[in-house]
Amino acid sequence: MILDKFSLNGKVAIVTGSDTGLGQGFSKAFVEAGAKVLGVSVVPSTATQEMLGKENFEFITADLSTLDPIEGIIQKALDAFSRIDILVNNAGIIKREDTIDFSVENWDSVINVNLRTLFFLSQAVAKQFMKQNSGGKIISVASMLSYQGGIRVPSYTASKSAVKGITMTMANEWAQYGINVNAIAPGYMATNNTQALRSDKDRSEAILDRIPAGRWGTPDDIMGAAVFLASSASDYVNGFTLAVDGGWLGR
Ligand code: NAD
């Protein structure tokens, strides 16, 4: 039956950026759908664990600005839950500075977390899927700036445009192993990432005026798309970036 295809019973997910915001939404969605989750964040995901229960949600604290933690993350997921079925590349940062003065530091820090580690973690998890001979699901978090230029955020736009691109590359090569690689492009969501925008009255009003749904999104808004792309309901969906944006892109 179709609803059974959305079940994540017995599945194991890794979710990066799991201590807050959208990462909490992904983790909650997966646990509610029956999966176990290993969260990964630069700060401890204690609040998420309290919300979801230790039997459903374990976490590891790791700085994804380098590739060093990748092996340990995979090992921790295997130690805790014996297998891996789903990876969500959600951890991400944004740096705002006029493009004319944009620093190398603000370029490198964003590209490292949002793109470099995202790719190599995906590659390592895909190797684990192949070793398990199980197939698997990789979901990366893209952005409206996978489609648009944005203002004062060149490294963020570069990283998110590239995430959309390499989602297709990875899908093209790994679909033959039963691995679905897709992305979710959230619109403007009320999280720490947009705190600065939301506290700027003019920018906040301009953004809100342009969202057909008439409100900022919340972490709960990505839960449906998350479960769809993590479950066998999406087995024939490959390399696609799904907007969850209250209509922003269509405007
Ligand atoms: P957030 O700032 O609340 O969360 C970012 C997460 O990334 C946190 O869990 C943080 O601990 C983690 N993180 C940051 N640097 C890290 C590092 N070096 N190592 C490990 N973890 C690190 O913001 P959010 O809105 O929940 O962002 C989640 C994702 O969604 C990001 O990729 C962001 O770019 C993307 N996104 C957000 C919006 C939005 O409107 N909020 C829109 C489009 C895309």
Tab-separated table of C-alpha atoms and ligand atoms in Angstrom:
chain	number	residue	atom	x	y	z
A	1	MET	CA	0.000	0.000	0.000
A	2	ILE	CA	1.230	3.469	-0.828
A	3	LEU	CA	1.480	4.788	2.743
A	4	ASP	CA	3.697	1.801	3.645
A	5	LYS	CA	6.203	3.092	1.098
A	6	PHE	CA	6.669	6.212	3.211
A	7	SER	CA	7.563	4.212	6.316
A	8	LEU	CA	11.144	4.405	7.573
A	9	ASN	CA	10.794	1.492	9.985
A	10	GLY	CA	14.181	-0.164	10.545
A	11	LYS	CA	16.077	2.560	8.656
A	12	VAL	CA	19.086	4.440	9.997
A	13	ALA	CA	19.776	8.065	9.095
A	14	ILE	CA	22.694	10.425	9.590
A	15	VAL	CA	21.586	14.067	9.831
A	16	THR	CA	24.196	16.821	9.938
A	17	GLY	CA	23.431	20.102	11.662
A	18	SER	CA	21.086	18.291	14.027
A	19	ASP	CA	21.193	20.512	17.114
A	20	THR	CA	18.686	23.116	15.912
A	21	GLY	CA	16.633	24.473	13.013
A	22	LEU	CA	15.982	22.388	9.932
A	23	GLY	CA	18.252	19.570	11.164
A	24	GLN	CA	15.888	19.129	14.091
A	25	GLY	CA	12.992	18.990	11.609
A	26	PHE	CA	14.692	16.246	9.569
A	27	SER	CA	15.516	14.261	12.718
A	28	LYS	CA	11.978	14.560	14.069
A	29	ALA	CA	10.479	13.550	10.708
A	30	PHE	CA	12.644	10.432	10.467
A	31	VAL	CA	12.028	9.291	14.049
A	32	GLU	CA	8.273	9.823	13.651
A	33	ALA	CA	8.448	7.735	10.448
A	34	GLY	CA	10.197	4.892	12.315
A	35	ALA	CA	13.946	5.475	11.769
A	36	LYS	CA	16.893	5.789	14.148
A	37	VAL	CA	19.012	8.907	13.710
A	38	LEU	CA	22.648	9.780	14.331
A	39	GLY	CA	22.909	13.557	14.560
A	40	VAL	CA	26.142	15.393	13.778
A	41	SER	CA	26.793	18.994	14.785
A	42	VAL	CA	29.546	21.322	15.830
A	43	VAL	CA	27.758	21.690	19.179
A	44	PRO	CA	26.103	18.833	21.095
A	45	SER	CA	22.592	17.918	19.855
A	46	THR	CA	21.332	17.595	23.411
A	47	ALA	CA	18.022	19.392	22.865
A	48	THR	CA	17.204	17.177	19.867
A	49	GLN	CA	18.012	14.069	21.888
A	50	GLU	CA	15.758	15.254	24.703
A	51	MET	CA	12.977	15.846	22.174
A	52	LEU	CA	13.288	12.463	20.417
A	53	GLY	CA	14.634	10.089	23.087
A	54	LYS	CA	18.051	8.446	23.384
A	55	GLU	CA	16.760	5.151	21.979
A	56	ASN	CA	15.885	6.937	18.701
A	57	PHE	CA	18.496	9.651	18.460
A	58	GLU	CA	22.231	9.450	19.150
A	59	PHE	CA	24.654	12.226	18.349
A	60	ILE	CA	28.288	12.973	17.707
A	61	THR	CA	29.891	16.384	18.030
A	62	ALA	CA	32.087	17.161	15.025
A	63	ASP	CA	33.371	20.186	13.140
A	64	LEU	CA	32.510	19.678	9.473
A	65	SER	CA	34.756	22.478	8.296
A	66	THR	CA	37.359	19.765	7.620
A	67	LEU	CA	37.124	16.211	6.302
A	68	ASP	CA	38.738	14.755	9.440
A	69	PRO	CA	35.508	13.656	11.206
A	70	ILE	CA	34.034	11.691	8.272
A	71	GLU	CA	35.410	8.268	9.170
A	72	GLY	CA	34.401	8.671	12.828
A	73	ILE	CA	30.848	9.689	11.889
A	74	ILE	CA	30.337	6.571	9.803
A	75	GLN	CA	31.857	4.374	12.492
A	76	LYS	CA	29.648	5.925	15.172
A	77	ALA	CA	26.494	5.291	13.086
A	78	LEU	CA	27.528	1.661	12.568
A	79	ASP	CA	28.400	1.190	16.259
A	80	ALA	CA	25.102	2.717	17.379
A	81	PHE	CA	22.693	1.283	14.809
A	82	SER	CA	24.666	-1.280	12.676
A	83	ARG	CA	23.880	0.181	9.240
A	84	ILE	CA	23.235	3.401	7.323
A	85	ASP	CA	20.306	3.969	4.934
A	86	ILE	CA	19.912	7.748	4.732
A	87	LEU	CA	22.252	10.746	4.806
A	88	VAL	CA	21.014	14.312	5.145
A	89	ASN	CA	23.613	16.970	4.405
A	90	ASN	CA	21.972	19.801	6.296
A	91	ALA	CA	24.807	21.520	8.189
A	92	GLY	CA	25.525	24.854	6.601
A	93	ILE	CA	26.698	28.363	7.308
A	94	ILE	CA	26.286	31.749	5.673
A	95	LYS	CA	28.592	34.795	5.729
A	96	ARG	CA	27.283	38.219	4.747
A	97	GLU	CA	29.655	40.868	3.424
A	98	ASP	CA	29.583	43.204	0.435
A	99	THR	CA	30.804	41.233	-2.560
A	100	ILE	CA	33.371	43.921	-3.446
A	101	ASP	CA	35.119	43.378	-0.079
A	102	PHE	CA	34.307	39.687	0.434
A	103	SER	CA	37.192	38.031	2.298
A	104	VAL	CA	39.001	34.806	1.500
A	105	GLU	CA	38.121	33.614	4.997
A	106	ASN	CA	34.389	34.124	4.388
A	107	TRP	CA	34.746	32.339	1.062
A	108	ASP	CA	36.686	29.309	2.363
A	109	SER	CA	34.731	28.761	5.582
A	110	VAL	CA	31.386	28.561	3.756
A	111	ILE	CA	32.646	26.455	0.847
A	112	ASN	CA	34.329	24.018	3.226
A	113	VAL	CA	31.222	23.256	5.300
A	114	ASN	CA	28.491	23.699	2.680
A	115	LEU	CA	30.198	22.007	-0.257
A	116	ARG	CA	33.575	20.318	0.307
A	117	THR	CA	32.600	18.248	3.345
A	118	LEU	CA	29.101	17.682	1.943
A	119	PHE	CA	30.599	16.035	-1.130
A	120	PHE	CA	33.156	13.869	0.656
A	121	LEU	CA	30.699	12.778	3.357
A	122	SER	CA	28.239	11.810	0.601
A	123	GLN	CA	30.993	9.857	-1.151
A	124	ALA	CA	31.922	8.002	2.068
A	125	VAL	CA	28.287	7.158	2.844
A	126	ALA	CA	27.675	6.021	-0.744
A	127	LYS	CA	30.631	3.629	-0.365
A	128	GLN	CA	28.981	2.261	2.786
A	129	PHE	CA	25.677	1.812	0.882
A	130	MET	CA	27.586	-0.106	-1.795
A	131	LYS	CA	29.345	-2.238	0.838
A	132	GLN	CA	25.956	-3.056	2.400
A	133	ASN	CA	24.576	-3.708	-1.088
A	134	SER	CA	21.454	-1.958	0.189
A	135	GLY	CA	21.053	1.163	-1.876
A	136	GLY	CA	20.309	4.290	0.101
A	137	LYS	CA	19.122	7.859	0.127
A	138	ILE	CA	21.183	11.051	0.146
A	139	ILE	CA	19.397	14.365	0.653
A	140	SER	CA	21.315	17.634	0.606
A	141	VAL	CA	19.954	20.980	1.674
A	142	ALA	CA	20.126	23.479	-1.175
A	143	SER	CA	18.534	26.950	-1.121
A	144	MET	CA	16.667	29.581	-3.107
A	145	LEU	CA	20.246	30.691	-3.873
A	146	SER	CA	20.732	27.501	-5.866
A	147	TYR	CA	18.543	29.406	-8.385
A	148	GLN	CA	19.120	33.072	-7.615
A	149	GLY	CA	22.137	35.283	-6.943
A	150	GLY	CA	21.283	36.739	-3.558
A	151	ILE	CA	22.892	39.860	-2.117
A	152	ARG	CA	26.127	40.019	-0.046
A	153	VAL	CA	26.404	36.217	0.101
A	154	PRO	CA	28.658	35.131	-2.810
A	155	SER	CA	30.211	32.092	-1.102
A	156	TYR	CA	26.793	30.885	0.070
A	157	THR	CA	25.334	31.259	-3.436
A	158	ALA	CA	28.356	29.474	-4.904
A	159	SER	CA	28.014	26.610	-2.444
A	160	LYS	CA	24.262	26.169	-2.830
A	161	SER	CA	24.320	26.415	-6.635
A	162	ALA	CA	27.039	23.764	-6.592
A	163	VAL	CA	25.006	21.553	-4.253
A	164	LYS	CA	22.210	21.511	-6.820
A	165	GLY	CA	24.739	20.659	-9.548
A	166	ILE	CA	26.584	17.866	-7.766
A	167	THR	CA	23.282	16.393	-6.587
A	168	MET	CA	22.704	15.600	-10.263
A	169	THR	CA	26.279	14.360	-10.791
A	170	MET	CA	26.104	11.976	-7.834
A	171	ALA	CA	22.626	10.811	-8.889
A	172	ASN	CA	23.823	10.116	-12.435
A	173	GLU	CA	26.625	7.855	-11.258
A	174	TRP	CA	25.028	6.163	-8.260
A	175	ALA	CA	21.440	5.521	-9.383
A	176	GLN	CA	22.669	2.189	-10.794
A	177	TYR	CA	23.475	1.107	-7.202
A	178	GLY	CA	19.990	1.929	-5.935
A	179	ILE	CA	21.210	5.163	-4.389
A	180	ASN	CA	18.872	8.140	-4.761
A	181	VAL	CA	20.564	11.519	-4.468
A	182	ASN	CA	18.254	14.504	-4.244
A	183	ALA	CA	18.096	17.895	-2.565
A	184	ILE	CA	15.569	20.072	-0.803
A	185	ALA	CA	15.671	23.808	-1.434
A	186	PRO	CA	14.033	25.507	1.534
A	187	GLY	CA	12.589	28.953	1.069
A	188	TYR	CA	12.870	31.499	3.827
A	189	MET	CA	12.613	29.566	7.086
A	190	ALA	CA	12.550	30.930	10.611
A	191	THR	CA	15.818	29.528	12.042
A	192	ASN	CA	19.141	30.917	13.343
A	193	ASN	CA	20.333	31.098	9.726
A	194	THR	CA	17.831	33.891	8.981
A	195	GLN	CA	17.901	35.627	12.376
A	196	ALA	CA	19.791	38.624	10.947
A	197	LEU	CA	17.336	38.965	8.042
A	198	ARG	CA	14.291	38.650	10.259
A	199	SER	CA	15.522	41.289	12.672
A	200	ASP	CA	16.100	43.764	9.796
A	201	LYS	CA	12.590	45.249	9.564
A	202	ASP	CA	12.837	46.426	5.938
A	203	ARG	CA	14.415	43.231	4.588
A	204	SER	CA	12.014	41.100	6.592
A	205	GLU	CA	8.958	42.933	5.234
A	206	ALA	CA	10.260	42.804	1.661
A	207	ILE	CA	10.818	39.040	1.929
A	208	LEU	CA	7.468	38.346	3.529
A	209	ASP	CA	5.654	40.407	0.888
A	210	ARG	CA	7.156	38.202	-1.815
A	211	ILE	CA	6.231	34.822	-0.305
A	212	PRO	CA	2.907	33.663	-1.814
A	213	ALA	CA	2.167	31.597	1.300
A	214	GLY	CA	2.439	34.827	3.296
A	215	ARG	CA	4.626	33.476	6.092
A	216	TRP	CA	8.136	32.288	6.903
A	217	GLY	CA	8.559	28.514	6.792
A	218	THR	CA	9.349	26.441	9.877
A	219	PRO	CA	11.404	23.261	10.433
A	220	ASP	CA	8.116	21.309	10.477
A	221	ASP	CA	7.450	22.427	6.891
A	222	ILE	CA	10.283	20.284	5.509
A	223	MET	CA	9.173	17.088	7.264
A	224	GLY	CA	6.925	15.815	4.459
A	225	ALA	CA	9.510	16.322	1.723
A	226	ALA	CA	12.171	14.815	3.999
A	227	VAL	CA	10.254	11.578	4.558
A	228	PHE	CA	9.304	11.353	0.879
A	229	LEU	CA	12.915	11.661	-0.324
A	230	ALA	CA	14.221	9.332	2.425
A	231	SER	CA	11.686	6.577	1.773
A	232	SER	CA	11.012	4.091	-0.993
A	233	ALA	CA	8.127	6.349	-2.098
A	234	SER	CA	10.834	8.276	-4.019
A	235	ASP	CA	12.732	5.313	-5.500
A	236	TYR	CA	12.410	6.690	-9.048
A	237	VAL	CA	13.301	10.290	-8.125
A	238	ASN	CA	16.949	10.985	-8.954
A	239	GLY	CA	19.002	14.169	-8.983
A	240	PHE	CA	16.096	16.522	-8.314
A	241	THR	CA	16.055	19.586	-6.092
A	242	LEU	CA	12.634	19.978	-4.504
A	243	ALA	CA	11.686	23.468	-3.378
A	244	VAL	CA	9.808	23.801	-0.100
A	245	ASP	CA	9.413	27.534	-0.304
A	246	GLY	CA	5.814	28.701	0.129
A	247	GLY	CA	5.824	29.547	-3.588
A	248	TRP	CA	8.867	31.880	-3.618
A	249	LEU	CA	10.484	30.443	-6.762
A	250	GLY	CA	7.325	30.574	-8.833
A	251	ARG	CA	6.818	34.246	-8.149
B	1	NAD	P1	20.970	26.982	11.597
B	1	NAD	O1	22.023	28.023	11.582
B	1	NAD	O2	19.944	26.998	12.679
B	1	NAD	O3	21.616	25.533	11.539
B	1	NAD	C1	22.854	25.253	10.959
B	1	NAD	C2	23.329	23.902	11.462
B	1	NAD	O4	24.600	23.613	10.906
B	1	NAD	C3	23.477	23.868	12.976
B	1	NAD	O5	22.998	22.638	13.429
B	1	NAD	C4	24.972	23.956	13.173
B	1	NAD	O6	25.416	23.332	14.359
B	1	NAD	C5	25.470	23.221	11.947
B	1	NAD	N1	26.834	23.601	11.616
B	1	NAD	C6	27.285	24.822	11.268
B	1	NAD	N2	28.624	24.797	11.100
B	1	NAD	C7	29.016	23.523	11.339
B	1	NAD	C8	30.271	22.857	11.345
B	1	NAD	N3	31.412	23.508	11.081
B	1	NAD	N4	30.318	21.544	11.660
B	1	NAD	C9	29.163	20.884	11.971
B	1	NAD	N5	27.953	21.452	11.991
B	1	NAD	C10	27.879	22.758	11.676
B	1	NAD	O7	20.228	27.161	10.232
B	1	NAD	P2	19.175	26.276	9.413
B	1	NAD	O8	18.297	27.234	8.743
B	1	NAD	O9	18.565	25.196	10.234
B	1	NAD	O10	20.156	25.658	8.327
B	1	NAD	C11	20.165	24.328	7.925
B	1	NAD	C12	20.497	24.252	6.457
B	1	NAD	O11	19.435	24.836	5.719
B	1	NAD	C13	21.755	25.011	6.047
B	1	NAD	O12	22.457	24.266	5.079
B	1	NAD	C14	21.195	26.280	5.445
B	1	NAD	O13	22.077	26.858	4.521
B	1	NAD	C15	19.958	25.756	4.783
B	1	NAD	N6	18.938	26.725	4.437
B	1	NAD	C16	18.300	27.452	5.373
B	1	NAD	C17	17.322	28.354	4.972
B	1	NAD	C18	16.587	29.200	5.965
B	1	NAD	O14	15.827	30.064	5.530
B	1	NAD	N7	16.726	29.009	7.253
B	1	NAD	C19	16.995	28.488	3.637
B	1	NAD	C20	17.659	27.723	2.699
B	1	NAD	C21	18.619	26.840	3.109
